[in-house]
Each structure stands twice: as structure tokens, then as C-alpha cells.
Tab-separated table of C-alpha atoms in Angstrom:
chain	number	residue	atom	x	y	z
A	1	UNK	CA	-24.005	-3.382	20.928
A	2	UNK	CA	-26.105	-5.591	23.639
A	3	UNK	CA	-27.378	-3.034	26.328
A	4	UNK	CA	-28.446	-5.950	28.572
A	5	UNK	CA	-26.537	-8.265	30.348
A	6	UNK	CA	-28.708	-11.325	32.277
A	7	UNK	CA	-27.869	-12.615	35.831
A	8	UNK	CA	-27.228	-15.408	36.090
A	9	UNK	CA	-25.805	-16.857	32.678
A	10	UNK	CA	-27.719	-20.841	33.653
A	11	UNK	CA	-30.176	-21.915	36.508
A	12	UNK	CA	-30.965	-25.188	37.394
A	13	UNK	CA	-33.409	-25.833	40.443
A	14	UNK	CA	-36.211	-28.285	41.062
A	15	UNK	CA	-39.507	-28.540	40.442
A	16	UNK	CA	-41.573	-26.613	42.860
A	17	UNK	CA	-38.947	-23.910	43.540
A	18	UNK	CA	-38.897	-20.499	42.692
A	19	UNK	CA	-36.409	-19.386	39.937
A	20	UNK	CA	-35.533	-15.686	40.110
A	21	UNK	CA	-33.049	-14.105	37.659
A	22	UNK	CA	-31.628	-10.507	36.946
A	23	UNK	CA	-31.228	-7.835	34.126
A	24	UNK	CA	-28.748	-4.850	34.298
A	25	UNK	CA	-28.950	-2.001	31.269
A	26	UNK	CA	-26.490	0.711	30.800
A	27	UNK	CA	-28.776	3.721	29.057
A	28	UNK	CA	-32.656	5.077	29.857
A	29	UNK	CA	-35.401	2.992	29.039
A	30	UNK	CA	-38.867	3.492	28.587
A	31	UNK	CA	-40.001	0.348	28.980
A	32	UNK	CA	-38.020	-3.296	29.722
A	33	UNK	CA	-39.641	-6.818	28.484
A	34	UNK	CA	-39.208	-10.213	29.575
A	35	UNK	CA	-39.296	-13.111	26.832
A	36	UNK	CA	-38.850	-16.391	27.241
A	37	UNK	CA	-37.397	-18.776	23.883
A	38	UNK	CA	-37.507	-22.683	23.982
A	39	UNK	CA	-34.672	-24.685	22.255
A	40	UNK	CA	-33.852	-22.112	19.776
A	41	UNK	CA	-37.273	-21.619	18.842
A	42	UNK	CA	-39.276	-18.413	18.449
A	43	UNK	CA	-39.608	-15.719	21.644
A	44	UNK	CA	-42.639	-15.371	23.253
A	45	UNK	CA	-43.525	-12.306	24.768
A	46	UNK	CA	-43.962	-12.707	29.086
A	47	UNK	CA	-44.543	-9.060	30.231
A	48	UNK	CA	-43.767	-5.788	29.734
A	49	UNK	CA	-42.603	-3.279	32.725
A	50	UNK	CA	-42.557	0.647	31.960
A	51	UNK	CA	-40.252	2.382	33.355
A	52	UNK	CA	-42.859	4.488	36.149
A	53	UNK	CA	-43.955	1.294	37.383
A	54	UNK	CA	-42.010	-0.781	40.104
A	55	UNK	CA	-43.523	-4.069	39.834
A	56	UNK	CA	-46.199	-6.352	37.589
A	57	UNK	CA	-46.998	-9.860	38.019
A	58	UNK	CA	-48.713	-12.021	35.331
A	59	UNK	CA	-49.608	-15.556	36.865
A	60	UNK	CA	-46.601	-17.162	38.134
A	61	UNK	CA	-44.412	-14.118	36.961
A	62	UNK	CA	-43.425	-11.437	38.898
A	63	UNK	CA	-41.327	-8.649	37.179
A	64	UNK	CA	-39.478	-5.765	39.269
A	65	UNK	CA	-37.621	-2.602	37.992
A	66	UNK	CA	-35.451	-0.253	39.626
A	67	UNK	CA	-34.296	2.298	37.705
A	68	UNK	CA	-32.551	4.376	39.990
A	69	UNK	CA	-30.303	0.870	39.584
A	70	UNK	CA	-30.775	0.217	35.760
A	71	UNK	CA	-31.937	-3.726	36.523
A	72	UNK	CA	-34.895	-5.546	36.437
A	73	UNK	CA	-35.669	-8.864	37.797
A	74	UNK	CA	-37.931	-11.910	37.088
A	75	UNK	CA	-38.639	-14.265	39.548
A	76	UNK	CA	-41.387	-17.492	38.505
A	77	UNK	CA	-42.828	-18.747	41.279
A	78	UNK	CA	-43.796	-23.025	41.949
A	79	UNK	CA	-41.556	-23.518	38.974
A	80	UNK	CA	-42.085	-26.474	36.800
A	81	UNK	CA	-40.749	-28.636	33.974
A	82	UNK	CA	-42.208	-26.929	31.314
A	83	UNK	CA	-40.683	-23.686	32.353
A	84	UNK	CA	-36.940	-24.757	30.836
A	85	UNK	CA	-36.064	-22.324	28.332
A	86	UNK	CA	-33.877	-19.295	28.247
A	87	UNK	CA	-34.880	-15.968	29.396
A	88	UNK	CA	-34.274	-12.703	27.958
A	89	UNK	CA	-34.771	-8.847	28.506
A	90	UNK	CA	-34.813	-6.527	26.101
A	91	UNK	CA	-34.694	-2.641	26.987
A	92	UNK	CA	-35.854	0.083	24.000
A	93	UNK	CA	-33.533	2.534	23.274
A	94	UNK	CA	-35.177	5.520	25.118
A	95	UNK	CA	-36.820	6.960	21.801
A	96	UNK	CA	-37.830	4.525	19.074
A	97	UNK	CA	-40.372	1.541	19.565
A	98	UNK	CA	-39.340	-2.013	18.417
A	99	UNK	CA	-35.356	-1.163	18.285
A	100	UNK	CA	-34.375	-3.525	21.726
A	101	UNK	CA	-31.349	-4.536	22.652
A	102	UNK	CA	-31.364	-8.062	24.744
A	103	UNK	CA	-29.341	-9.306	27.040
A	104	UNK	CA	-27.247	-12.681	26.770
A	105	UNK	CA	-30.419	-14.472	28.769
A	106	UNK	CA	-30.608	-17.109	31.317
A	107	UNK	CA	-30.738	-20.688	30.613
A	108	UNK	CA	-32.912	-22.172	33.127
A	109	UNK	CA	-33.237	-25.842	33.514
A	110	UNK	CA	-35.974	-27.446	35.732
A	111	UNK	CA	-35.756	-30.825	37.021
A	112	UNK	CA	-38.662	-32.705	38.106
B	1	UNK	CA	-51.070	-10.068	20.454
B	2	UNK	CA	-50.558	-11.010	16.812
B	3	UNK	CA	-50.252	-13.906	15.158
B	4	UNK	CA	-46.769	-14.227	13.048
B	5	UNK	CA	-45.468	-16.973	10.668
B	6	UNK	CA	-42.523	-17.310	8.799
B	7	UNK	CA	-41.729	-19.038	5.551
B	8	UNK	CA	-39.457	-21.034	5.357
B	9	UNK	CA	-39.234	-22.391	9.064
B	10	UNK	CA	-35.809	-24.001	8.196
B	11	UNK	CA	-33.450	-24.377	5.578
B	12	UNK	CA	-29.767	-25.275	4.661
B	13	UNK	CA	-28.319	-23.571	2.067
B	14	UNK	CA	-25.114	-23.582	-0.108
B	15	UNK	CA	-22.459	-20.864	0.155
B	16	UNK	CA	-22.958	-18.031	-2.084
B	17	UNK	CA	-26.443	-18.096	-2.983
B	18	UNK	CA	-29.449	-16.130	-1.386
B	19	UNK	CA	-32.707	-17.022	0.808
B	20	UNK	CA	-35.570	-15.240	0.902
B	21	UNK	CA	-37.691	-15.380	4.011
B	22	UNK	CA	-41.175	-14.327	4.710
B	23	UNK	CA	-42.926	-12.698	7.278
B	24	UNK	CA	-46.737	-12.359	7.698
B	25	UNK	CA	-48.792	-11.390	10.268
B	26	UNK	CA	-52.418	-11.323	11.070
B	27	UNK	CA	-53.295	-7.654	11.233
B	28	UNK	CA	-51.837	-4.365	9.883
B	29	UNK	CA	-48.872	-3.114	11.478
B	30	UNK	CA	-47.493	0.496	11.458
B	31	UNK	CA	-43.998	-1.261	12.987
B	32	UNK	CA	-41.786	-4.280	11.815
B	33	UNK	CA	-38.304	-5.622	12.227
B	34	UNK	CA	-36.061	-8.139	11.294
B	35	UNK	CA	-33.617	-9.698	13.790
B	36	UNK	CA	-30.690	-12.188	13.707
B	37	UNK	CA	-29.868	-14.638	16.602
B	38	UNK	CA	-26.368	-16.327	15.643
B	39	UNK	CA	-25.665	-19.408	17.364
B	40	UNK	CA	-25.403	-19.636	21.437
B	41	UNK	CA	-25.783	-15.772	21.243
B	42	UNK	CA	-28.572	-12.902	22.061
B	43	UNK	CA	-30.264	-11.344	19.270
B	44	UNK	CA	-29.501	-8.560	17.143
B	45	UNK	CA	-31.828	-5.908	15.524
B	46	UNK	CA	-30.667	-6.008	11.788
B	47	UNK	CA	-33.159	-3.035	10.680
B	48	UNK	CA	-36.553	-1.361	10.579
B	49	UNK	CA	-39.176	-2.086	7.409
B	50	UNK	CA	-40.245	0.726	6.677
B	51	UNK	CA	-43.729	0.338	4.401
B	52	UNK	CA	-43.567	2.000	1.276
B	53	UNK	CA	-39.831	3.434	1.719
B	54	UNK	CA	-36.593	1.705	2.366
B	55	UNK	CA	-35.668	-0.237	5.235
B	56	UNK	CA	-33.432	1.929	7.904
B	57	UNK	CA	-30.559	-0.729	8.991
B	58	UNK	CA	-28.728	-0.899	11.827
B	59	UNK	CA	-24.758	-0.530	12.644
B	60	UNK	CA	-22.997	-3.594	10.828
B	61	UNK	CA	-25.799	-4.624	8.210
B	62	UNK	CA	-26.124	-3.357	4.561
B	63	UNK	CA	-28.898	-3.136	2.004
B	64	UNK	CA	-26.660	-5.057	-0.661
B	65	UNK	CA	-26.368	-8.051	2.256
B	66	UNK	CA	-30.017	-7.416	3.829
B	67	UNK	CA	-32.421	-6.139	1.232
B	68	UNK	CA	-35.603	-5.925	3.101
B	69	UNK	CA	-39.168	-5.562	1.506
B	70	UNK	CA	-42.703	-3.971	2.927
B	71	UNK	CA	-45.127	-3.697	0.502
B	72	UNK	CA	-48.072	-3.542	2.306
B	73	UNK	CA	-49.013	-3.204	6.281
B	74	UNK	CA	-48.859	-7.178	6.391
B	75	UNK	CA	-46.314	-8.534	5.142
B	76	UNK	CA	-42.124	-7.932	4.796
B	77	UNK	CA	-39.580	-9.856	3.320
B	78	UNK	CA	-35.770	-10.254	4.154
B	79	UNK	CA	-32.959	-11.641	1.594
B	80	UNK	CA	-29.726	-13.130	2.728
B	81	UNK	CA	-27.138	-12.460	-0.126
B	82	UNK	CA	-24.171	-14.117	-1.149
B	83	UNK	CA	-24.157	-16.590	1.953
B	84	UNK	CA	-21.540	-17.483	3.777
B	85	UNK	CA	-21.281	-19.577	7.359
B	86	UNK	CA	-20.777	-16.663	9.272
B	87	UNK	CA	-24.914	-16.134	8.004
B	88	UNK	CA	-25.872	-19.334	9.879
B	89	UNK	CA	-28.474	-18.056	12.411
B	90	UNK	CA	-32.413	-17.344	13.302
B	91	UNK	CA	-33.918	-14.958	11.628
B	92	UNK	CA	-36.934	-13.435	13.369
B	93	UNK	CA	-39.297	-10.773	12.398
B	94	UNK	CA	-40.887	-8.731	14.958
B	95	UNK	CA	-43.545	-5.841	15.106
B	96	UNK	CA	-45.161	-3.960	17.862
B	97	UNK	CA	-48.720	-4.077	18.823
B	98	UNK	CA	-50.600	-2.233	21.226
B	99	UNK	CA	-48.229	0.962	21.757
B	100	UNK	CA	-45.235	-0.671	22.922
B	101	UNK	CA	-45.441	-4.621	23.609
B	102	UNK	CA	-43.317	-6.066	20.839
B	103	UNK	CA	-44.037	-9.764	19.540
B	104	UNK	CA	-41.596	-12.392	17.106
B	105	UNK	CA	-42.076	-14.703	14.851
B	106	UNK	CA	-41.402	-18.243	15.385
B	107	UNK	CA	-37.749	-17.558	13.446
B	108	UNK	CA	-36.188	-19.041	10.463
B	109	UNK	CA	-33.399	-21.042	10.745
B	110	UNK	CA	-30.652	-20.657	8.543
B	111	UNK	CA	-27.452	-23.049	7.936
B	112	UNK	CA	-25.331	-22.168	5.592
B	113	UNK	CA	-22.613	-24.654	4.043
């Protein structure tokens, strides 16, 4: 069963502006991850929060956690063309490395 | 990181027969996975390879529909028997590298009709 669900479900903003979007989980995690997938294509890996840290940014990417509140969010800053793809978390299961469960993800569209 | 590939990329295939797909990666691995996306959906963790024992599946997938290989540190293969249309989907592989940042292969895409 998915343990993620992604907030919201599509995006679509301009170029330039910044595109923020949410992840809820039901269980204990010890770490979250952020991927991104183009068109259907293979995931690629954008960062990686534990679940003792509150906040990591990697470029334009700025990841938070809360897990007093089980959610995570992603927010890409200056946002541009390139960046349309769907977005996905993916929370471990508490106790064994590589078992996630994603989310639905977020289609985000950005226009130039 | 790690660099993964996947054989084949793409392929359509008739009902009732079987695919094979490959998974490779650039370094030895203690951890790899396989994983099903099904159209418009999220993905799914089908089961663990295990190298040198059997593959540990997840809720909902068999060995007789999902037999998984790991012969060495490297490499793993998945089978998808006795297709039907409900097997259209990516298949990706997946392993973890560097204590707990996990990494996929650029999927297989699978039509079945």
C-alpha cells in the first residue's frame, strides 16, 4: 500500500516562479527522498532528508521535514522550463533500506 | 551515485509469453530491487534480490509471476511470466548506495498485447 500521498496532484506556474509542493506519510521514517521522473522516464534521485534533520537545500531545491506532522515539502526556487516533470517522495519503511513506498507525485508543468 | 542501465529499454510483447529484463550497474551492490510503475500511477516495490539466495517479494507478487535473479553483486534479472495487459508498465531496478540514498534505473517499458 502507498504510504505517501503528494500535495498537490498538478502545478502549473511560470517561468521564474517558485514551485513548492507537499508530502504527507502515515508510519515512522528514517529518512524521506525527493525524485523527480520526466515523461515516464527513469527517476532521478534530488535529495535525501533524514528524519533528525529539519531542512537541506541542494541548488535550487529546498527540502523541509516535520515529523512531529509526518510531511515533507519541496519547494524549487526561479523555476524553469526544464524543471516539468513529476515529483515524487518516497519514505522507507522505518527498518529496511531500499523498501519505499512513494506517493502519487506532482505533475508540475512550467511555462515559459 | 551509480550508474544503472537496463536491457531492453522498451518492448511490446504478445499475451502469454515472458520478458526478461536486465539490470546492471557500475559497482558492487550489497542492495537491489525491482519496481513496477503501471500506467498514470506511483510505483510499487515488487521485491528484494537477494545475491546468492532467493528474492524476498512483496504483498501481491509471486516467484512463479516474478522470478528474479542475482548472481553476482552487479547484476539482477527480472522475468515477466505468462503476460497479460494488466503487466503493461515500467519496470525499474533500484539499489542503494552510500548507506541510504537509493538510485533507479532508467526503466523498461513494457506493453503487453
Amino acid at each position: 500500500s502507498q504510504q505517501g500521498e503528494e500535495d498537490p496532484q498538478a502545478l502549473s506556474i511560470q517561468e521564474g516562479e517558485n514551485a513548492t509542493m507537499n508530502c504527507s506519510y502515515k508510519t515512522s521514517i528514517n529518512n524521506l527522498q525527493w525524485y523527480r521522473q520526466n515523461s515516464g522516464r527513469g527517476l532521478v534521485h534530488l535529495i535525501l532528508i533524514r528524519s533528525n534533520e529539519r531542512e537541506k537545500h541542494s541548488g535550487r531545491l529546498r527540502v523541509t521535514l516535520d515529523t512531529s506532522k509526518k510531511s515533507s515539502s519541496l519547494l524549487i526556487t526561479a523555476s524553469r522550463a526544464a524543471d516539468t516533470a513529476s515529483y515524487f517522495c518516497a519514505t522507507d519503511r522505518g527498518s529496511t533500506l531500499g523498501r519505499l513506498y512513494f506517493g502519487r507525485g506532482t505533475q508540475l508543468t512550467v511555462w515559459p | 551515485s551509480a550508474v544503472i542501465s537496463q536491457k531492453p529499454s522498451r518492448d511490446i510483447c504478445q499475451r502469454g509469453t515472458s520478458l526478461t529484463i536486465q539490470c546492471q550497474v557500475d559497482s558492487q551492490v550489497t542492495m537491489m530491487f525491482w519496481y513496477r510503475q503501471q500506467p498514470g500511477q506511483s510505483l510499487t516495490l515488487i521485491a528484494t534480490a537477494n545475491q546468492g539466495s532467493e528474492a524476498t517479494y512483496e504483498s501481491g507478487f509471486v516467484i512463479d509471476k516474478f522470478p528474479i535473479s542475482r548472481p553476482n553483486l552487479t547484476f539482477s534479472t527480472l522475468t515477466v511470466s505468462n503476460m497479460s495487459p494488466e503487466d503493461s508498465s515500467i519496470y525499474l531496478c533500484s539499489v542503494v548506495i552510500g548507506g541510504d540514498e537509493q538510485y533507479f534505473g532508467p526503466g523498461t517499458r513494457l506493453t503487453v498485447t
